[in-house]
CSV table of C-alpha atoms in Angstrom, one decimal:
chain,number,residue,atom,x,y,z
A,1,MET,CA,-16.2,3.4,17.4
A,2,ARG,CA,-12.5,1.3,17.7
A,3,PRO,CA,-11.4,0.8,14.0
A,4,VAL,CA,-10.9,-2.6,12.4
A,5,LYS,CA,-7.1,-3.2,10.3
A,6,ILE,CA,-7.6,-5.1,7.3
A,7,LYS,CA,-4.7,-5.5,4.7
A,8,ILE,CA,-5.8,-7.2,2.0
A,9,GLN,CA,-2.5,-8.4,0.3
A,10,PHE,CA,-2.4,-10.2,-3.7
A,11,PRO,CA,0.0,-13.3,-3.2
A,12,MET,CA,2.2,-13.7,-6.4
A,13,ASP,CA,5.0,-16.9,-6.1
A,14,GLY,CA,6.2,-16.5,-2.8
A,15,ASP,CA,5.7,-13.1,-2.6
A,16,ILE,CA,3.9,-10.5,-2.6
A,17,ALA,CA,3.1,-8.3,-5.4
A,18,MET,CA,0.5,-5.5,-4.0
A,19,GLY,CA,0.1,-4.3,-0.2
A,20,PRO,CA,-0.4,-1.8,1.9
A,21,GLY,CA,3.6,-0.7,2.0
A,22,LYS,CA,4.1,-1.1,-2.3
A,23,ALA,CA,0.5,1.0,-2.3
A,24,GLU,CA,2.2,3.6,0.4
A,25,LEU,CA,5.5,3.2,-2.2
A,26,LEU,CA,3.7,3.5,-5.4
A,27,ALA,CA,1.8,6.5,-4.1
A,28,ALA,CA,5.4,7.6,-3.0
A,29,ILE,CA,7.3,7.2,-6.1
A,30,HIS,CA,3.9,8.9,-8.4
A,31,GLN,CA,4.0,11.8,-6.3
A,32,TYR,CA,8.3,12.2,-5.8
A,33,GLY,CA,9.1,11.5,-9.2
A,34,SER,CA,12.2,9.4,-8.0
A,35,ILE,CA,12.4,5.4,-5.9
A,36,SER,CA,15.1,7.9,-3.7
A,37,ALA,CA,13.2,10.4,-3.4
A,38,ALA,CA,9.8,8.1,-2.4
A,39,ALA,CA,12.1,6.2,0.1
A,40,LYS,CA,13.1,8.7,2.1
A,41,SER,CA,9.5,9.9,2.7
A,42,MET,CA,8.8,6.4,3.2
A,43,HIS,CA,12.1,6.2,5.9
A,44,MET,CA,13.6,3.2,4.4
A,45,SER,CA,16.4,2.6,2.2
A,46,TYR,CA,16.9,2.9,-1.5
A,47,LYS,CA,17.5,-1.1,-2.1
A,48,ARG,CA,14.8,-2.7,-0.1
A,49,ALA,CA,12.5,0.5,-2.1
A,50,TRP,CA,14.3,-0.7,-5.3
A,51,ASP,CA,13.4,-4.5,-4.6
A,52,LEU,CA,9.8,-3.6,-3.5
A,53,VAL,CA,9.8,-2.5,-7.2
A,54,SER,CA,11.4,-4.9,-8.5
A,55,VAL,CA,8.8,-7.3,-6.9
A,56,MET,CA,5.5,-4.9,-8.0
A,57,ASN,CA,6.9,-4.8,-11.9
A,58,ALA,CA,7.2,-8.8,-11.7
A,59,GLY,CA,4.0,-9.4,-10.2
A,60,PHE,CA,1.8,-7.7,-13.0
A,61,LYS,CA,1.6,-8.3,-16.6
A,62,TYR,CA,2.8,-4.8,-16.9
A,63,PRO,CA,5.3,-3.1,-15.0
A,64,LEU,CA,4.3,-0.4,-12.4
A,65,VAL,CA,7.3,1.8,-12.0
A,66,MET,CA,9.9,3.0,-15.8
A,67,THR,CA,12.7,4.7,-14.2
A,68,VAL,CA,14.4,7.5,-16.5
A,69,VAL,CA,18.1,7.7,-17.0
A,70,GLY,CA,20.3,10.7,-15.6
A,71,GLY,CA,20.6,13.2,-17.9
A,72,SER,CA,21.2,16.8,-16.5
A,73,HIS,CA,18.9,17.1,-13.3
A,74,GLY,CA,19.3,13.6,-12.9
A,75,GLY,CA,17.1,10.3,-13.5
A,76,GLY,CA,14.1,9.4,-11.7
A,77,ALA,CA,10.6,7.0,-11.8
A,78,ILE,CA,7.6,8.0,-13.3
A,79,VAL,CA,4.7,5.0,-12.1
A,80,THR,CA,2.9,3.7,-15.4
A,81,GLU,CA,-0.3,3.8,-16.5
A,82,VAL,CA,-0.9,0.7,-15.0
A,83,GLY,CA,0.3,1.4,-12.2
A,84,LEU,CA,-1.9,4.7,-11.5
A,85,LYS,CA,-4.9,1.8,-12.4
A,86,VAL,CA,-3.4,-0.2,-9.8
A,87,LEU,CA,-3.3,1.9,-7.3
A,88,GLN,CA,-6.3,3.2,-7.7
A,89,HIS,CA,-8.4,0.0,-7.7
A,90,TYR,CA,-5.9,-1.1,-4.5
A,91,GLN,CA,-7.1,2.1,-2.6
A,92,ALA,CA,-10.8,1.7,-4.1
A,93,LEU,CA,-10.9,-1.9,-2.4
A,94,GLN,CA,-9.0,-1.1,0.7
A,95,ILE,CA,-11.9,1.7,1.7
A,96,LYS,CA,-14.6,-0.7,0.5
A,97,THR,CA,-13.7,-3.5,2.1
A,98,GLU,CA,-12.5,-1.5,5.5
A,99,VAL,CA,-16.5,0.6,5.4
A,100,PHE,CA,-17.7,-3.4,5.0
A,101,VAL,CA,-16.0,-4.6,7.8
A,102,LEU,CA,-16.3,-1.7,10.1
A,103,SER,CA,-20.3,-2.5,9.6
A,104,GLU,CA,-20.7,-6.0,9.5
A,105,SER,CA,-18.5,-5.7,12.7
A,106,ALA,CA,-19.5,-3.0,15.3
A,107,ASP,CA,-21.5,-6.6,17.2
A,108,LEU,CA,-18.0,-8.2,17.5
A,109,ARG,CA,-15.9,-4.4,18.3
A,110,ALA,CA,-18.9,-3.8,21.3
A,111,MET,CA,-17.5,-6.7,23.2
A,112,LEU,CA,-14.1,-6.5,22.8
A,113,ALA,CA,-12.7,-5.5,27.1
A,114,ASN,CA,-12.5,-1.7,27.4
A,115,ARG,CA,-10.0,-0.4,30.4
A,116,ASN,CA,-12.1,2.6,30.9
A,117,GLU,CA,-15.3,0.2,31.5
A,118,SER,CA,-16.6,-1.6,34.0
A,119,ASP,CA,-19.6,-2.2,32.3
A,120,PRO,CA,-20.9,-5.7,31.4
A,121,VAL,CA,-22.1,-6.9,27.9
A,122,SER,CA,-25.9,-8.5,28.2
């Protein structure tokens, strides 16, 4: 069965407070403990990652990412407790939505053209 692409976004004041790219970045920051390392893992510039973090932090009541200043091992970033909850809820919503859309769109997807098949749809 063919997959369906679902893109869930939460708009806020002309920006997207949370969407698939921001969720991926948030997960990468949590994994690497660094905005810079997260950006590199996503083949994204540090500035772009920092801008996305700023939009996420501004789009929620509480910051999703906090930065840690320097020290002997350099700085870093942590995903806050709120950030982890937002990420968890977003990922769960994404999965539930994909499952729902896949089950509800089976008939429509069966009618899509397939270059390898020549059977007419009845």
